[in-house]
Structures are given as C-alpha cells and as structure tokens.
Amino acid sequence: NAGVTQTPKFQVLKTGQSMTLQCAQDMNHEYMSWYRQDPGMGLRLIHYSVGAGITDQGEVPNGYNVSRSTTEDFPLRLLSAAPSQTSVYFCASSALPGSSYNEQFFGPGTRLTVL
Amino acid sequence: RKEVEQDPGPFNVPEGATVAFNCTYSNSASQSFFWYRQDCRKEPKLLMSVYSSGNEDGRFTAQLNRASQYISLLIRDSKLSDSATYLCVVTRRNDYKLSFGAGTTVTVRA
C-alpha cells in the first residue's frame, strides 16, 4: 500500500494563479481532510469529507475548494492564490472519527509559496 | 481561547532524562485524545492514543485528566531519536473535526 500520496511536493505560485493540490489514498478510508500548517499555529483544518460526494468546511476554508468524486481522491483547489496561503499543506485519511480505530494517516505534505 | 493549547517548549533534556508536558483542551465535550509525533519538515504520525485510565507504550506514558481538562505525555529514559515536536489532538463527540495543538518541541542532547 502506498498510503496517502500528495503531489506536488513543492510549488511556487504567483498571486492570482490557481492550482490543484492532489491527494490520494489506497486504504479505503471514508474520512479525508486537508490541513495547513503555519509556524506556531499547529495544523488547521481547511476542508474535510466523510465519503464520496460529501464535503464540509473546516476552520479555515476561505480561498479553497474541494471535491470528493471517489473514495480514493480528495483534491484541494486554490482559486486565486494569495501570499497568505503560503504554507505547508497536509492531506490525511482515516476511518470515520468516532469509530473504534481512527488513526489519521498523513501524506508527506506540499510546501506552497505564493509570491 | 484556542481549543487545544500546548506549551511550545522547547524542552532541552539530556539523554536518559525524563521529560513531561501537558496539553489543555477547552471543550468539555471532547471525546478522544491522541499524541502525534512530527519530525522536522515531515508529516505527523500517531504516537499513541490516550485512554481514560492512562496508558503506557514502552517509555511513553499518557494520562488524561477530564476534571481539569488536560492530557499529559511523559517520556522516560529519553533517546536522541525522541527529538521531535509532539502534537496533541482532540476530537469531540458527534463531530468529524479534529483539533490540533501547536505542538511541544523536545530536543534530547547527547
């Protein structure tokens, strides 16, 4: 199993550009989520999904869109990049929170810089 | 007030020492508690879940104090390889959102 994969690993964008961060998991997990991690602030939840076709907002959703057309894939789209979106982005998957075993498995992260 | 707060440290300890630190949470409806470990510029990985009765995993001991709303992590006989940032994670009942603390940095020196 590859676990959780993310692409790209690094990305530099100019203000106003759009792009999609890819995330895929091969563990048949229902729950997938996107976080951003900034110094001193920990991981903050952007969007999450509890299954194909179901998404919801997290703590910091503005400027980001997600979709979940399959169980495996959960792409994160930046609509119009801003310097404030410079961060490290992690995708994670697990069984549904609240189930008896719901370890979060994280991808390796995408380091995004917006100029 | 942040939902989950941690002392950022850093805790600098010699090899073989014991180090302990806490994480406080503000929502009394919090249900599940975890410690994750994050190495520099890497993804977080589960270290251990925290059970109501407290639990050990080798040199690591986790405790939960619901009355005072905090969890703790104690590392005995510290190794150089324990140097990392330790993240506290809390989930609430009937809520799919996980809340992460900002992390406590531990540096073990030879």
GROMACS .gro file of C-alpha atoms in nm:
model
  225
    1ASN     CA    1   0.000   0.000   0.000
    2ALA     CA    2   0.122   0.350  -0.086
    3GLY     CA    3  -0.084   0.500   0.199
    4VAL     CA    4  -0.157   0.870   0.141
    5THR     CA    5   0.016   1.036  -0.152
    6GLN     CA    6   0.031   1.406  -0.228
    7THR     CA    7   0.152   1.593  -0.532
    8PRO     CA    8   0.334   1.816  -0.587
    9LYS     CA    9   0.585   1.820  -0.301
   10PHE     CA   10   0.684   2.180  -0.372
   11GLN     CA   11   0.510   2.458  -0.561
   12VAL     CA   12   0.569   2.827  -0.621
   13LEU     CA   13   0.279   3.036  -0.746
   14LYS     CA   14   0.227   3.399  -0.832
   15THR     CA   15  -0.054   3.592  -0.668
   16GLY     CA   16  -0.380   3.529  -0.851
   17GLN     CA   17  -0.284   3.195  -1.002
   18SER     CA   18  -0.494   2.889  -0.936
   19MET     CA   19  -0.382   2.535  -0.883
   20THR     CA   20  -0.491   2.199  -0.751
   21LEU     CA   21  -0.311   2.000  -0.484
   22GLN     CA   22  -0.367   1.630  -0.535
   23CYS     CA   23  -0.428   1.376  -0.260
   24ALA     CA   24  -0.498   1.007  -0.294
   25GLN     CA   25  -0.525   0.715  -0.050
   26ASP     CA   26  -0.544   0.342  -0.112
   27MET     CA   27  -0.670   0.231   0.231
   28ASN     CA   28  -1.042   0.261   0.151
   29HIS     CA   29  -1.080   0.527   0.419
   30GLU     CA   30  -1.406   0.715   0.440
   31TYR     CA   31  -1.266   1.026   0.606
   32MET     CA   32  -1.025   1.256   0.428
   33SER     CA   33  -0.915   1.604   0.524
   34TRP     CA   34  -0.686   1.890   0.433
   35TYR     CA   35  -0.481   2.090   0.681
   36ARG     CA   36  -0.244   2.378   0.657
   37GLN     CA   37   0.043   2.415   0.898
   38ASP     CA   38   0.195   2.750   0.976
   39PRO     CA   39   0.470   2.823   1.232
   40GLY     CA   40   0.336   2.844   1.586
   41MET     CA   41  -0.019   2.767   1.483
   42GLY     CA   42  -0.035   2.393   1.450
   43LEU     CA   43  -0.246   2.220   1.191
   44ARG     CA   44  -0.567   2.396   1.095
   45LEU     CA   45  -0.846   2.211   0.919
   46ILE     CA   46  -0.939   2.354   0.577
   47HIS     CA   47  -1.199   2.108   0.446
   48TYR     CA   48  -1.295   1.751   0.515
   49SER     CA   49  -1.503   1.473   0.364
   50VAL     CA   50  -1.681   1.177   0.521
   51GLY     CA   51  -1.733   0.996   0.194
   52ALA     CA   52  -1.764   1.030  -0.181
   53GLY     CA   53  -1.986   1.324  -0.270
   54ILE     CA   54  -1.981   1.469   0.083
   55THR     CA   55  -1.759   1.759   0.184
   56ASP     CA   56  -1.772   2.020   0.457
   57GLN     CA   57  -1.580   2.322   0.574
   58GLY     CA   58  -1.323   2.322   0.846
   59GLU     CA   59  -1.171   2.605   1.041
   60VAL     CA   60  -1.010   2.800   0.754
   61PRO     CA   61  -1.198   2.722   0.429
   62ASN     CA   62  -1.187   3.061   0.257
   63GLY     CA   63  -0.996   3.061  -0.071
   64TYR     CA   64  -1.009   2.684  -0.109
   65ASN     CA   65  -1.244   2.439  -0.279
   66VAL     CA   66  -1.259   2.062  -0.254
   67SER     CA   67  -1.445   1.779  -0.421
   68ARG     CA   68  -1.471   1.408  -0.348
   69SER     CA   69  -1.585   1.221  -0.656
   70THR     CA   70  -1.425   0.892  -0.548
   71THR     CA   71  -1.330   0.735  -0.215
   72GLU     CA   72  -0.963   0.749  -0.311
   73ASP     CA   73  -0.914   1.109  -0.423
   74PHE     CA   74  -0.960   1.440  -0.244
   75PRO     CA   75  -0.809   1.731  -0.439
   76LEU     CA   76  -0.774   2.080  -0.290
   77ARG     CA   77  -0.811   2.372  -0.526
   78LEU     CA   78  -0.674   2.719  -0.464
   79LEU     CA   79  -0.898   2.955  -0.654
   80SER     CA   80  -0.680   3.268  -0.667
   81ALA     CA   81  -0.358   3.227  -0.473
   82ALA     CA   82  -0.261   3.490  -0.216
   83PRO     CA   83   0.062   3.531  -0.017
   84SER     CA   84  -0.136   3.444   0.298
   85GLN     CA   85  -0.178   3.095   0.155
   86THR     CA   86   0.195   3.029   0.174
   87SER     CA   87   0.207   2.726   0.400
   88VAL     CA   88   0.265   2.353   0.424
   89TYR     CA   89  -0.043   2.155   0.327
   90PHE     CA   90  -0.113   1.807   0.458
   91CYS     CA   91  -0.378   1.567   0.342
   92ALA     CA   92  -0.492   1.297   0.583
   93SER     CA   93  -0.723   0.998   0.577
   94SER     CA   94  -0.872   0.766   0.834
   95ALA     CA   95  -1.174   0.566   0.927
   96LEU     CA   96  -1.453   0.796   1.044
   97PRO     CA   97  -1.363   0.986   1.364
   98GLY     CA   98  -1.559   0.834   1.647
   99SER     CA   99  -1.509   0.482   1.518
  100SER     CA  100  -1.307   0.246   1.730
  101TYR     CA  101  -0.989   0.291   1.531
  102ASN     CA  102  -0.934   0.620   1.359
  103GLU     CA  103  -0.563   0.686   1.334
  104GLN     CA  104  -0.502   0.972   1.093
  105PHE     CA  105  -0.261   0.883   0.814
  106PHE     CA  106  -0.093   1.188   0.665
  107GLY     CA  107   0.059   1.245   0.327
  108PRO     CA  108   0.414   1.386   0.303
  109GLY     CA  109   0.292   1.742   0.255
  110THR     CA  110   0.304   2.008  -0.013
  111ARG     CA  111   0.516   2.315   0.051
  112LEU     CA  112   0.350   2.607  -0.124
  113THR     CA  113   0.494   2.953  -0.167
  114VAL     CA  114   0.284   3.234  -0.313
  115LEU     CA  115   0.479   3.535  -0.436
  116ARG     CA  116  -0.914   3.088   2.353
  117LYS     CA  117  -0.773   2.810   2.138
  118GLU     CA  118  -0.949   2.477   2.171
  119VAL     CA  119  -0.623   2.292   2.231
  120GLU     CA  120  -0.319   2.456   2.388
  121GLN     CA  121   0.031   2.327   2.442
  122ASP     CA  122   0.349   2.464   2.594
  123PRO     CA  123   0.562   2.512   2.282
  124GLY     CA  124   0.887   2.444   2.469
  125PRO     CA  125   1.148   2.371   2.364
  126PHE     CA  126   1.229   2.118   2.629
  127ASN     CA  127   1.603   2.052   2.611
  128VAL     CA  128   1.696   1.740   2.805
  129PRO     CA  129   2.000   1.513   2.826
  130GLU     CA  130   1.986   1.154   2.712
  131GLY     CA  131   1.838   0.931   2.978
  132ALA     CA  132   1.631   1.207   3.138
  133THR     CA  133   1.258   1.208   3.191
  134VAL     CA  134   1.053   1.481   3.029
  135ALA     CA  135   0.683   1.550   3.069
  136PHE     CA  136   0.447   1.806   2.926
  137ASN     CA  137   0.076   1.876   2.913
  138CYS     CA  138  -0.192   1.975   2.669
  139THR     CA  139  -0.509   2.152   2.781
  140TYR     CA  140  -0.840   2.144   2.597
  141SER     CA  141  -1.129   2.382   2.638
  142ASN     CA  142  -1.432   2.181   2.526
  143SER     CA  143  -1.571   1.951   2.794
  144ALA     CA  144  -1.747   1.750   2.520
  145SER     CA  145  -1.411   1.630   2.390
  146GLN     CA  146  -1.418   1.258   2.342
  147SER     CA  147  -1.095   1.117   2.207
  148PHE     CA  148  -0.737   1.220   2.267
  149PHE     CA  149  -0.414   1.142   2.090
  150TRP     CA  150  -0.047   1.227   2.081
  151TYR     CA  151   0.116   1.257   1.741
  152ARG     CA  152   0.485   1.298   1.671
  153GLN     CA  153   0.617   1.523   1.397
  154ASP     CA  154   0.979   1.524   1.286
  155CYS     CA  155   1.121   1.834   1.123
  156ARG     CA  156   0.955   1.902   0.787
  157LYS     CA  157   0.778   1.564   0.790
  158GLU     CA  158   0.418   1.457   0.828
  159PRO     CA  159   0.269   1.386   1.173
  160LYS     CA  160   0.244   1.023   1.281
  161LEU     CA  161   0.040   0.870   1.558
  162LEU     CA  162   0.242   0.810   1.873
  163MET     CA  163  -0.035   0.685   2.097
  164SER     CA  164  -0.398   0.721   2.186
  165VAL     CA  165  -0.481   0.842   2.536
  166TYR     CA  166  -0.726   0.634   2.736
  167SER     CA  167  -0.922   0.739   3.042
  168SER     CA  168  -0.730   0.503   3.266
  169GLY     CA  169  -0.393   0.616   3.133
  170ASN     CA  170  -0.171   0.400   2.917
  171GLU     CA  171   0.189   0.314   2.850
  172ASP     CA  172   0.374   0.225   2.535
  173GLY     CA  173   0.732   0.139   2.620
  174ARG     CA  174   0.899   0.453   2.752
  175PHE     CA  175   0.595   0.669   2.683
  176THR     CA  176   0.310   0.722   2.928
  177ALA     CA  177  -0.005   0.918   2.852
  178GLN     CA  178  -0.258   1.037   3.108
  179LEU     CA  179  -0.599   1.201   3.081
  180ASN     CA  180  -0.745   1.428   3.346
  181ARG     CA  181  -1.104   1.503   3.248
  182ALA     CA  182  -1.178   1.709   3.558
  183SER     CA  183  -0.900   1.956   3.479
  184GLN     CA  184  -0.928   1.904   3.103
  185TYR     CA  185  -0.573   1.815   3.018
  186ILE     CA  186  -0.371   1.527   2.885
  187SER     CA  187  -0.007   1.462   2.952
  188LEU     CA  188   0.281   1.279   2.792
  189LEU     CA  189   0.581   1.152   2.983
  190ILE     CA  190   0.893   1.018   2.815
  191ARG     CA  191   1.129   0.812   3.029
  192ASP     CA  192   1.493   0.736   2.952
  193SER     CA  193   1.499   0.986   2.666
  194LYS     CA  194   1.681   0.891   2.347
  195LEU     CA  195   1.831   1.119   2.084
  196SER     CA  196   1.568   0.980   1.848
  197ASP     CA  197   1.290   1.121   2.069
  198SER     CA  198   1.378   1.472   1.948
  199ALA     CA  199   1.065   1.588   1.769
  200THR     CA  200   0.756   1.800   1.805
  201TYR     CA  201   0.470   1.633   1.988
  202LEU     CA  202   0.119   1.730   1.881
  203CYS     CA  203  -0.188   1.694   2.099
  204VAL     CA  204  -0.506   1.605   1.909
  205VAL     CA  205  -0.861   1.615   2.041
  206THR     CA  206  -1.190   1.511   1.885
  207ARG     CA  207  -1.539   1.593   2.001
  208ARG     CA  208  -1.839   1.365   2.027
  209ASN     CA  209  -2.053   1.363   1.711
  210ASP     CA  210  -1.810   1.595   1.530
  211TYR     CA  211  -1.580   1.497   1.249
  212LYS     CA  212  -1.335   1.780   1.307
  213LEU     CA  213  -1.005   1.713   1.478
  214SER     CA  214  -0.837   1.990   1.675
  215PHE     CA  215  -0.460   2.004   1.689
  216GLY     CA  216  -0.239   2.180   1.936
  217ALA     CA  217   0.054   2.381   1.801
  218GLY     CA  218   0.298   2.125   1.938
  219THR     CA  219   0.565   2.087   2.206
  220THR     CA  220   0.922   2.065   2.085
  221VAL     CA  221   1.155   1.824   2.263
  222THR     CA  222   1.529   1.818   2.198
  223VAL     CA  223   1.735   1.540   2.352
  224ARG     CA  224   2.108   1.612   2.367
  225ALA     CA  225   2.394   1.366   2.399
   0.00000   0.00000   0.00000
